[in-house]
PDB file of C-alpha atoms and ligand atoms in Angstrom:
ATOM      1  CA  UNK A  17    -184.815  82.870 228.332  1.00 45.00           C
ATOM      2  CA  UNK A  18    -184.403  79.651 226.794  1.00 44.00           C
ATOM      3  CA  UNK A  19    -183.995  77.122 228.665  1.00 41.00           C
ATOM      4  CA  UNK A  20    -182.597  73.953 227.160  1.00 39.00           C
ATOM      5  CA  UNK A  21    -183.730  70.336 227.629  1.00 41.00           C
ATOM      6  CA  UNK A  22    -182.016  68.151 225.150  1.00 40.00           C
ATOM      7  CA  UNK A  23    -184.201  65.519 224.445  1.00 43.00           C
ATOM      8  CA  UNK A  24    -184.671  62.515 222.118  1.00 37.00           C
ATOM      9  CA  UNK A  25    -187.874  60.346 222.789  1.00 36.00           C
ATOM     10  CA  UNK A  26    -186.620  58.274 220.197  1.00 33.00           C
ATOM     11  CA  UNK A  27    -183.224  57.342 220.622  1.00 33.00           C
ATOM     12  CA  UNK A  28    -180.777  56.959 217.712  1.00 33.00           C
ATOM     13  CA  UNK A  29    -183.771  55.598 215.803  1.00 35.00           C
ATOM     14  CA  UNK A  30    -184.456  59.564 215.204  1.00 37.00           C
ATOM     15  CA  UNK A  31    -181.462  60.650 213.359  1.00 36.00           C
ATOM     16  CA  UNK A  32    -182.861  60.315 210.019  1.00 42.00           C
ATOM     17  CA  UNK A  33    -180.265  62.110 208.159  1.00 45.00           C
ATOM     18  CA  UNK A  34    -177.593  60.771 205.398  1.00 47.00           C
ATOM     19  CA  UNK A  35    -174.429  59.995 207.896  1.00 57.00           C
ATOM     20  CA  UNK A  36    -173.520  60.852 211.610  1.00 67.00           C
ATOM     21  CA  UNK A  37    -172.738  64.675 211.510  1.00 70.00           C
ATOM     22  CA  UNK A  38    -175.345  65.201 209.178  1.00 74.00           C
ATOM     23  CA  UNK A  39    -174.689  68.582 206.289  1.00 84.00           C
ATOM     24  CA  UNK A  40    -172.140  69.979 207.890  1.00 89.00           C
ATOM     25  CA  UNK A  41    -171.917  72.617 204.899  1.00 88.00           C
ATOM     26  CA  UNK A  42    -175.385  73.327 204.421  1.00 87.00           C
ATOM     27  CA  UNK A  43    -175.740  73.840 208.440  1.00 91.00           C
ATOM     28  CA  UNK A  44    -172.379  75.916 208.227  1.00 91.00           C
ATOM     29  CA  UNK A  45    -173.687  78.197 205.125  1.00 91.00           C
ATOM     30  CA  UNK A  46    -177.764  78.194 206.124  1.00 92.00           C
ATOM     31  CA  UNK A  47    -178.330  81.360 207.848  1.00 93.00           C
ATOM     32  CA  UNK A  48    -175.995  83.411 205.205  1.00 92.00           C
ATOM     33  CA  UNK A  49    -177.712  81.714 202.365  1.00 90.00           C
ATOM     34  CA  UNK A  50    -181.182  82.731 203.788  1.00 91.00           C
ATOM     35  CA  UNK A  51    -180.071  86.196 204.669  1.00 93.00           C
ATOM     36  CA  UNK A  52    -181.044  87.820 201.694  1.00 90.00           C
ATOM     37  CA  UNK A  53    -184.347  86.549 201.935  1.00 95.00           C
ATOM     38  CA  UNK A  54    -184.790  87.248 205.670  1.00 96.00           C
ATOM     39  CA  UNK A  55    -184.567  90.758 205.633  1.00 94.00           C
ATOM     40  CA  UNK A  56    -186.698  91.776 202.528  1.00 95.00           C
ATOM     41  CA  UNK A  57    -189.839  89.055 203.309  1.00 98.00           C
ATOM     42  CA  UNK A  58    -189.057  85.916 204.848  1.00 98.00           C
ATOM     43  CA  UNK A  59    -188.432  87.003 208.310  1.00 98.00           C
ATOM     44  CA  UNK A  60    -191.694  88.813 208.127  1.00 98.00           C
ATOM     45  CA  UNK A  61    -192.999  86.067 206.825  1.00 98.00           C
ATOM     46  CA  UNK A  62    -191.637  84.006 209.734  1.00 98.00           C
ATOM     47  CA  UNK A  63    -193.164  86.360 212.358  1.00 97.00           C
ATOM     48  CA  UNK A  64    -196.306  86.581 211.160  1.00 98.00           C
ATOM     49  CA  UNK A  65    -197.117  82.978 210.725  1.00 98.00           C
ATOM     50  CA  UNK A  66    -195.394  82.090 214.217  1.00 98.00           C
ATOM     51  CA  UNK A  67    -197.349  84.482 215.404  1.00 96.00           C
ATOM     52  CA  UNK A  68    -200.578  82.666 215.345  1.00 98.00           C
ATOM     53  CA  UNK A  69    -198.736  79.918 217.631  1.00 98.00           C
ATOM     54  CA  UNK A  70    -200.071  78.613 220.902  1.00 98.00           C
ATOM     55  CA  UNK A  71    -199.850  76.836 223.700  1.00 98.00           C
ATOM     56  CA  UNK A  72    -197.209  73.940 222.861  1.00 98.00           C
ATOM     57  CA  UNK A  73    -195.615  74.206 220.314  1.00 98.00           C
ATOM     58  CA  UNK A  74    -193.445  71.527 218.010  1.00 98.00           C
ATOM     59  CA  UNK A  75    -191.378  73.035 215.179  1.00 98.00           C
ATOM     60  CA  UNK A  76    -190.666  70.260 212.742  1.00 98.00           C
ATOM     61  CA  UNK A  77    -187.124  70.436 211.220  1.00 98.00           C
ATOM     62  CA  UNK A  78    -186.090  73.549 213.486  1.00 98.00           C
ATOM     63  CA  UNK A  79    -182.763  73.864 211.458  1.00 97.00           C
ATOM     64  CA  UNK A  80    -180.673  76.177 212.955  1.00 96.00           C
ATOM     65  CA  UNK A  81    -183.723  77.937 215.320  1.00 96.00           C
ATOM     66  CA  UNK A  82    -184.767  80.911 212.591  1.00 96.00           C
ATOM     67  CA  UNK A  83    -188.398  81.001 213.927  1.00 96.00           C
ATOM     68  CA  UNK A  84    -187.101  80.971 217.757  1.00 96.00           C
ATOM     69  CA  UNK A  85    -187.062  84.281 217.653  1.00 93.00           C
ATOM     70  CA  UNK A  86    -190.571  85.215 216.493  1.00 95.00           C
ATOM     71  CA  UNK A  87    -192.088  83.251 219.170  1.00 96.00           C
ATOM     72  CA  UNK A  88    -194.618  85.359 221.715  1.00 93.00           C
ATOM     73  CA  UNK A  89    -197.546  83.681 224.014  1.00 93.00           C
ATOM     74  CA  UNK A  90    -196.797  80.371 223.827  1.00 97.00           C
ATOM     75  CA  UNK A  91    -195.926  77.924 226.460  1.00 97.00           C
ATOM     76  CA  UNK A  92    -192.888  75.773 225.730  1.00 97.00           C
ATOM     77  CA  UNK A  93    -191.173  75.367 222.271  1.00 98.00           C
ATOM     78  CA  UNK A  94    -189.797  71.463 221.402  1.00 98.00           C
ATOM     79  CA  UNK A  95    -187.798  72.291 218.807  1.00 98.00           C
ATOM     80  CA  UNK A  96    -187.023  68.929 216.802  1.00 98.00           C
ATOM     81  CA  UNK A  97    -184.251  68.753 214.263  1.00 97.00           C
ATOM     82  CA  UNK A  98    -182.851  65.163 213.528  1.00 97.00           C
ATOM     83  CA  UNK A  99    -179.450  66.822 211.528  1.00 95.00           C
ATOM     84  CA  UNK A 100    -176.475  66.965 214.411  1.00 96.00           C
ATOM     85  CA  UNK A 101    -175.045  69.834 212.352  1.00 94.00           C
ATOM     86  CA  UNK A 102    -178.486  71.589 212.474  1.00 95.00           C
ATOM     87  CA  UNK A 103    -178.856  71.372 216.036  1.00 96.00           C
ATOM     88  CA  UNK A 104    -175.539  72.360 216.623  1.00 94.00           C
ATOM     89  CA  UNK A 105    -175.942  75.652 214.951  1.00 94.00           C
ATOM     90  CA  UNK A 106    -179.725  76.057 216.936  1.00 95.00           C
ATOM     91  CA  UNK A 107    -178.072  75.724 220.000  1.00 91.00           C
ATOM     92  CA  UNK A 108    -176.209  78.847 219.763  1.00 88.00           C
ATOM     93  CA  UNK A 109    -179.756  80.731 218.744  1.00 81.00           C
ATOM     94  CA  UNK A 110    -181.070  79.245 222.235  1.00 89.00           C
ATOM     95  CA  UNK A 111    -179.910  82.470 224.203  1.00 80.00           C
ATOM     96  CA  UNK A 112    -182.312  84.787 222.107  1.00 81.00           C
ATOM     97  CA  UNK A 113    -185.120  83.153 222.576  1.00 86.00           C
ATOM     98  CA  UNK A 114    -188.066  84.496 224.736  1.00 88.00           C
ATOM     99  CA  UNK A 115    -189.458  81.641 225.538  1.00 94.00           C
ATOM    100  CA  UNK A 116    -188.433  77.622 227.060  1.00 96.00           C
ATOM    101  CA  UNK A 117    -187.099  75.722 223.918  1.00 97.00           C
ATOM    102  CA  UNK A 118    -186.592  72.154 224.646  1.00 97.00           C
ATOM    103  CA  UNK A 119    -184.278  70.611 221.727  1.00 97.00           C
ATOM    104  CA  UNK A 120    -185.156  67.076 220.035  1.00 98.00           C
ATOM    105  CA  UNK A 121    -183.609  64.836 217.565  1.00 97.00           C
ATOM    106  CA  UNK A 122    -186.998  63.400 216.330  1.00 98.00           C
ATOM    107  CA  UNK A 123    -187.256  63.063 212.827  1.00 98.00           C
ATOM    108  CA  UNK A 124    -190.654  63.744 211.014  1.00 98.00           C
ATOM    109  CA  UNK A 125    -191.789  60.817 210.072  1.00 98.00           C
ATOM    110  CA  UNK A 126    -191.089  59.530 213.452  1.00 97.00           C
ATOM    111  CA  UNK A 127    -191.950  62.085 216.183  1.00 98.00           C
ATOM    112  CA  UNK A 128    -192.044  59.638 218.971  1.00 97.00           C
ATOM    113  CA  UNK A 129    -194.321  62.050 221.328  1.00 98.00           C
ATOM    114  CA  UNK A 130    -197.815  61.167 222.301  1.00 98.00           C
ATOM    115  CA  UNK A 131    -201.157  61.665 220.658  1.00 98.00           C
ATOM    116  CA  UNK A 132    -202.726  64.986 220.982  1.00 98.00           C
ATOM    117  CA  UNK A 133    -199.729  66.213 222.718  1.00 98.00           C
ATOM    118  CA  UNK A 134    -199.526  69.402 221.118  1.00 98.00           C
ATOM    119  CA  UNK A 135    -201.282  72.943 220.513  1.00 98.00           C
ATOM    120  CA  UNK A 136    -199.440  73.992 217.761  1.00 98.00           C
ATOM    121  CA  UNK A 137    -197.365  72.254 214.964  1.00 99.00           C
ATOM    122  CA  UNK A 138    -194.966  74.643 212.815  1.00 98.00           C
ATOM    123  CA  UNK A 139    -192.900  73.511 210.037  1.00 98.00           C
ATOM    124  CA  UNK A 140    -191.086  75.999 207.304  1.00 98.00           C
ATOM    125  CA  UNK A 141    -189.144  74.932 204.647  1.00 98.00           C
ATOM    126  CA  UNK A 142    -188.631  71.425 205.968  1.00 98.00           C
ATOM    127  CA  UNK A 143    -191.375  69.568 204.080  1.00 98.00           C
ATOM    128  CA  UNK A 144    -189.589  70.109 200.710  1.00 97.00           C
ATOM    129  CA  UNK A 145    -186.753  68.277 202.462  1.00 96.00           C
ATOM    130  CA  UNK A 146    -188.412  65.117 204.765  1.00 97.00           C
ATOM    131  CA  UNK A 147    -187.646  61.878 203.314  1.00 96.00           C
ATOM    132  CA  UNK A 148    -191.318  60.786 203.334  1.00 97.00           C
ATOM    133  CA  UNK A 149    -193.956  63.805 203.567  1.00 98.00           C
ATOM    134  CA  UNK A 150    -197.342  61.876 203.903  1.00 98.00           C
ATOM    135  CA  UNK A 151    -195.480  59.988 207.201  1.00 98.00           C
ATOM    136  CA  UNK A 152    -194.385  63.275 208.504  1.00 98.00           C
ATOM    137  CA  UNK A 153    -197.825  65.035 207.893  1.00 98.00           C
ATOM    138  CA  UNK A 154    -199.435  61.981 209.310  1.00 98.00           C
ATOM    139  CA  UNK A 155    -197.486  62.508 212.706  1.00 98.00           C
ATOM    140  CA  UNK A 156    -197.917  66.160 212.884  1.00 98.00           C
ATOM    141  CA  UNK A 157    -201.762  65.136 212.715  1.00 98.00           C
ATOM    142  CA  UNK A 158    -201.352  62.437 215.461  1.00 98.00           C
ATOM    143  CA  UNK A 159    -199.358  64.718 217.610  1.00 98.00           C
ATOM    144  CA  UNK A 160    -201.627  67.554 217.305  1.00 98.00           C
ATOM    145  CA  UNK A 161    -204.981  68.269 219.360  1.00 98.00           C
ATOM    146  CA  UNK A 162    -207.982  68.062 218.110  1.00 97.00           C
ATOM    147  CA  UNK A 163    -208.407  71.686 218.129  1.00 97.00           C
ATOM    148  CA  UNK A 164    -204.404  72.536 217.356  1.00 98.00           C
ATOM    149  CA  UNK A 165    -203.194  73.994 214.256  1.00 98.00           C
ATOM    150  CA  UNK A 166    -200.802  72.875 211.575  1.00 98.00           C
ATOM    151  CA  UNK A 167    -198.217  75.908 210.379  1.00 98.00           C
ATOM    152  CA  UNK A 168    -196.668  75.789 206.959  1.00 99.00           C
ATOM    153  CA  UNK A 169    -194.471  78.040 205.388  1.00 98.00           C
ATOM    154  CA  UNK A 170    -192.714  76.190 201.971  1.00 98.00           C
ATOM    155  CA  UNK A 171    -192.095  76.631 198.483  1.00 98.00           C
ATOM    156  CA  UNK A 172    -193.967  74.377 196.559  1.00 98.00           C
ATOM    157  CA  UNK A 173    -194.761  72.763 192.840  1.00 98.00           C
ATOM    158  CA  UNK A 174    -195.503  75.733 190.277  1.00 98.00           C
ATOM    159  CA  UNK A 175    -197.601  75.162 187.025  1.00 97.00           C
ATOM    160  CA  UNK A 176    -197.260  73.872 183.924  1.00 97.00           C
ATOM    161  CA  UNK A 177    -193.513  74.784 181.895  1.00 96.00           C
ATOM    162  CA  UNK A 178    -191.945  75.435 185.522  1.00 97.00           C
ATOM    163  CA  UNK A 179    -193.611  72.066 187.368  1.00 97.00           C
ATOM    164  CA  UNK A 180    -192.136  70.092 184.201  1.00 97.00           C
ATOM    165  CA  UNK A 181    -188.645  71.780 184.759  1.00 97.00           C
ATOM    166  CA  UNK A 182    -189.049  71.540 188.336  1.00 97.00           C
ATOM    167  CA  UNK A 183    -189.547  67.461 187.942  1.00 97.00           C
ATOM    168  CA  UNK A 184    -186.212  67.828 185.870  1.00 97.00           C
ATOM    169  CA  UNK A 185    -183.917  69.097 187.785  1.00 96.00           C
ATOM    170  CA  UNK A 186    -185.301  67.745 191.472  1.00 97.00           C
ATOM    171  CA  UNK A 187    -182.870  64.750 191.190  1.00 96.00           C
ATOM    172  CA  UNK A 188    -179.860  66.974 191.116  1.00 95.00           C
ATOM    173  CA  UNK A 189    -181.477  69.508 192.971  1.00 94.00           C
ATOM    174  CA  UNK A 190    -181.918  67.305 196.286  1.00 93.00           C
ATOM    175  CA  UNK A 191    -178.520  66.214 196.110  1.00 90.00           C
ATOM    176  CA  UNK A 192    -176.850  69.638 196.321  1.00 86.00           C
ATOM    177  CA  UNK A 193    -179.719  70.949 198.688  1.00 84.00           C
ATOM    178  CA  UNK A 194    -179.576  68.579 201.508  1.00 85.00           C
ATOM    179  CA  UNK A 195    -182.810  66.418 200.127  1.00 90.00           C
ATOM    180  CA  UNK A 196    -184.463  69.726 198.955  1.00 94.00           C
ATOM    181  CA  UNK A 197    -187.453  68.855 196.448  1.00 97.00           C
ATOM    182  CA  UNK A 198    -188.578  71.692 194.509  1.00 97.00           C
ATOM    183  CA  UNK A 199    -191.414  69.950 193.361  1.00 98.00           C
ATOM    184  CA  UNK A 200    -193.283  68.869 195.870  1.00 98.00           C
ATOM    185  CA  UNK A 201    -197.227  69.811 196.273  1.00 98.00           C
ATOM    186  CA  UNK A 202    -197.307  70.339 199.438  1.00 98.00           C
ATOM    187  CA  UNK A 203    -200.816  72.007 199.822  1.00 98.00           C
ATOM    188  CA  UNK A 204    -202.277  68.601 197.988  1.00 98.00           C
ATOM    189  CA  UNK A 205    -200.312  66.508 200.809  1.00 98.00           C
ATOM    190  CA  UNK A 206    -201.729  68.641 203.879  1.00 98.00           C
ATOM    191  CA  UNK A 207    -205.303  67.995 202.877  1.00 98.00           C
ATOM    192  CA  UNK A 208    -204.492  64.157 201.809  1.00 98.00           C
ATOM    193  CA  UNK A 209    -202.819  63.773 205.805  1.00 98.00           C
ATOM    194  CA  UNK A 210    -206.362  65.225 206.717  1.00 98.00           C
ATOM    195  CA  UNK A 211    -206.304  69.066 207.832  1.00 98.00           C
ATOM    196  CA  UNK A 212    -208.546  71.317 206.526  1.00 98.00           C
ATOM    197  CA  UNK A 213    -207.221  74.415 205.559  1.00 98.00           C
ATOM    198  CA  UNK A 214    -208.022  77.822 206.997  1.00 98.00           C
ATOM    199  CA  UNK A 215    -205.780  80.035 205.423  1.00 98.00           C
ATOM    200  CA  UNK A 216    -203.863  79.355 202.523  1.00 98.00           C
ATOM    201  CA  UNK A 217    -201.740  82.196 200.556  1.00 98.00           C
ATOM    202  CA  UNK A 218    -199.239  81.265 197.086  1.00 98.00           C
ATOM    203  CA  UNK A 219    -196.917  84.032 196.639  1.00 98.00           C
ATOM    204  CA  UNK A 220    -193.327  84.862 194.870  1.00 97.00           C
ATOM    205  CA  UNK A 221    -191.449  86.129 196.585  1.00 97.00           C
ATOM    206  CA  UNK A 222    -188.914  88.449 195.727  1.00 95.00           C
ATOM    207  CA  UNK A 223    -185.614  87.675 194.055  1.00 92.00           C
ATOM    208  CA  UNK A 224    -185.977  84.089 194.849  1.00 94.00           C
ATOM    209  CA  UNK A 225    -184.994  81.605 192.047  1.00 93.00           C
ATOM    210  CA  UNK A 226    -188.242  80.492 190.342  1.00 95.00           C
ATOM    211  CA  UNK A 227    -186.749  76.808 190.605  1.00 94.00           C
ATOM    212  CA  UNK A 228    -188.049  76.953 193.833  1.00 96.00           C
ATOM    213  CA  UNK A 229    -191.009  79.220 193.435  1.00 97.00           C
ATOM    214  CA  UNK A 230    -194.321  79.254 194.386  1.00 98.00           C
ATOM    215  CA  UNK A 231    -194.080  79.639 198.039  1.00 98.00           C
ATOM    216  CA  UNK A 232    -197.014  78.960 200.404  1.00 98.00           C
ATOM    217  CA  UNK A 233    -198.313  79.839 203.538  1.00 98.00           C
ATOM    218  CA  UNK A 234    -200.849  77.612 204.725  1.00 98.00           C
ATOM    219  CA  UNK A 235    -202.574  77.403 208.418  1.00 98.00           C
ATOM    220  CA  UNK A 236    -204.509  74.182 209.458  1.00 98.00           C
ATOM    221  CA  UNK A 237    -206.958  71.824 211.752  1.00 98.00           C
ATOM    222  CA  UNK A 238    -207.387  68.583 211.728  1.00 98.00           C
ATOM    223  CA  UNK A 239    -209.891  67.377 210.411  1.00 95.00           C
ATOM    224  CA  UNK A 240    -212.405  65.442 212.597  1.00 84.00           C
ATOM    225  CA  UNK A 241    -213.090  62.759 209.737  1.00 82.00           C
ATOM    226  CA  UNK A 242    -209.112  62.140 209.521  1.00 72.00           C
ATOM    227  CA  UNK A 243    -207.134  61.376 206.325  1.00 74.00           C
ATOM    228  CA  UNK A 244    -208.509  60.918 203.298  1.00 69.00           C
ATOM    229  CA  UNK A 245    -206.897  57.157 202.739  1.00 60.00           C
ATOM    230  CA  UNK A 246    -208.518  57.094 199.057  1.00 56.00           C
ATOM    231  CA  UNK A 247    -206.030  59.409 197.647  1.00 49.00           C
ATOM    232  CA  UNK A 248    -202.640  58.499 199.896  1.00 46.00           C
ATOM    233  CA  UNK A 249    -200.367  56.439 197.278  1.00 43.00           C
TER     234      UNK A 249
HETATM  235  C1  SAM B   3    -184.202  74.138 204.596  1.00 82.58           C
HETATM  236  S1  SAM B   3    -183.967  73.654 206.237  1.00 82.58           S
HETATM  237  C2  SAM B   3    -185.228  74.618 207.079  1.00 82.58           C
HETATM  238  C3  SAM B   3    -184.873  74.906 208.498  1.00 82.58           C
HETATM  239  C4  SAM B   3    -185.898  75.748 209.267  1.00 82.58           C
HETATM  240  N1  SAM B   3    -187.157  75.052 209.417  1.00 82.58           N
HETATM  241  C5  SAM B   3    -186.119  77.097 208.612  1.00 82.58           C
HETATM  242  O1  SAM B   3    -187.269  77.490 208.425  1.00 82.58           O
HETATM  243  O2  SAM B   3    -185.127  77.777 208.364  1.00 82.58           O
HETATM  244  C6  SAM B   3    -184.683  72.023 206.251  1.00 82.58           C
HETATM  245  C7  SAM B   3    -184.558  71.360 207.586  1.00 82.58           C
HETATM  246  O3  SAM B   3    -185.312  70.153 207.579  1.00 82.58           O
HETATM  247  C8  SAM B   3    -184.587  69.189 208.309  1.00 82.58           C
HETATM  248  N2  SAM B   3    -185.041  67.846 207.956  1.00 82.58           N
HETATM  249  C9  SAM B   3    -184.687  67.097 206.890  1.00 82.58           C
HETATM  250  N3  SAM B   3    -185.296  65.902 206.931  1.00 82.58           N
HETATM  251  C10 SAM B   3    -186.053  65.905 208.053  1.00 82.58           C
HETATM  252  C11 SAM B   3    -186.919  64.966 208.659  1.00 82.58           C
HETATM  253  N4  SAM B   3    -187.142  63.767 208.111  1.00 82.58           N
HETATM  254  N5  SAM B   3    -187.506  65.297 209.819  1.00 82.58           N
HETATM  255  C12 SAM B   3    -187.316  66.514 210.379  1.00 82.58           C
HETATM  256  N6  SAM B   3    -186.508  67.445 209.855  1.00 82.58           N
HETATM  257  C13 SAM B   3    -185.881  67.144 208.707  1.00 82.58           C
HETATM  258  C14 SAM B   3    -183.159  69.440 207.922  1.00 82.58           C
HETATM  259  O4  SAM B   3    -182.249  68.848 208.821  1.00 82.58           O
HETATM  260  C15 SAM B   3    -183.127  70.964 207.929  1.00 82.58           C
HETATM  261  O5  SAM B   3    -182.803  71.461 209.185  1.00 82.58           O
END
C-alpha cells in the first residue's frame, strides 16, 4: 500500500542534520552495511519488536524505511527522518509497505506534532545518533499517549574495559558514523525522560563489532509521575 504524504510540521526548522543533502554516503551504503546483520538477527529483531506496534505509529529517525516492512495492525505509520539523503532512499521502500506511511522531516528533538498524538513511538538505532537524546526522549514522551508505548532497539554503553574504550574512540567514531555514539546509556536516559520499562533485553549479537556492543531492546510507558528532573543534567 503505502501511501505517501510528505509532510514537515516543522518547516526547515526540522532538518537537523550537518549540511543540506545530509550523508549522502552513509544513506548510499546503509542498507548493504546492515545486510549482514539483517539476515542472521536484526531483521528478526526488527519484526518482533515492531510487532508489538499499534494504533499510530511515529518511527523516530526512519532512515531508509528498514522497519516499514515489519509493520502489521497498525493504523498509519509517520515515518520522520530529518536527513534528505535518508528520506530519499525510504522513499523507494514506500511501495513495500503494507500499511499508509506518511513521510516527515521532523527531527527528534523537535517533533513538532501534538501532545498525546500518538499510540506507538519506535525508534532503532537512531538514539546513538540524535544530537541531544534527553530532548528527543522528552518529545517521544510528549507525543505519546498516556497509555502508548515507547520502542527501542539500540546498541548501547558496555561495562567496564569496553565503556572506557568506548568513551575513547566515540569522538572519531561519530565523525565517520554520521553522529553515531557508541557510548551512550540509553536504558539510563529512557527512565530519566520518564517511561517505565516493561521489557528490557541486553544481548550481543552476532558478529557485530564489540565497539558497538551491548545492544538493547527495551519496550516502554510513560510514566504517570513524568520525568525524573533530579537526575536530567
Ligand atoms: C543508524 S541510522 C538508523 C536508521 C533506522 N532507524 C534503522 O533502524 O535502520 C540513524 C538514523 O537517525 C537519523 N537521525 C540522526 N539524528 C537525528 C535526529 N536528531 N532526529 C531524528 N533522526 C535523526 C539519521 O538521519 C539516520 O537515518
Amino acid at each position: 500500500m503505502g501511501a505517501v504524504r510528505d509532510q514537515d510540521p516543522l518547516g526547515e526548522r526540522t532538518a537537523a542534520v550537518s549540511s543540506a543533502k545530509g550523508h549522502r554516503l552513509f544513506a548510499a551504503v546503509y542498507d548493504r552495511l546492515n545486510a549482514q546483520a539483517e539476515r542472521p538477527w536484526l531483521g528478526s529483531r526488527r519484526a518482533g519488536l515492531v510487532a508489538q506496534a499499534g494504533g499510530e505509529v511515529l518511527e523516530i529517525g526512519a532512515g531508509t524505511g528498514a522497519n516499514l516492512r515489519h509493520y502489521r495492525d497498525v493504523t498509519r505509520v509517520v515515518a520522520a527522518e530529518p536527513d534528505p539523503a535518508m528520506r530519499g532512499r525510504l522513499a523507494r521502500h514506500l511501495p513495500r509497505t503494507g500499511v499508509p506511511v506518511e513521510v516527515s522531516g521532523a527531527s527528534a528533538e523537535h517533533l513538532g506534532f501534538p501532545d498525546a498524538s500518538f499510540d506507538t513511538v519506535v525508534a532503532t538505532l537512531v538514539l546513538c545518533s540524535v544530537a541531544d537524546p534527553d530532548a528527543a526522549l522528552a518529545e517521544m514522551r510528549r507525543v505519546l499517549r498516556p497509555d502508548g508505548r515507547l520502542l527501542v532497539l539500540e546498541h548501547v554503553r558496555g561495562e567496564g574495559r569496553r565503556a572506557r574504550w568506548q568513551d575513547r574512540v566515540t569522538p572519531l567514531w561519530r565523525r565517520v558514523g554520521a553522529g553515531c555514539h557508541p557510548n551512550r546509556d540509553t536504558q539510563a536516559a529512557v527512565v530519566r525522560a520518564g517511561f517505565r520499562l516493561e521489557h528490557e533485553e541486553r544481548f550481543e549479537p552476532p558478529r557485530v563489532p564489540a565497539i558497538i556492543c551491548p545492544f538493547v531492546e527495551i519496550v516502554a510507558r510513560p510514566e504517570r509521575t513524568g520525568p525524573k528532573r533530579e537526575d536530567v543534567s
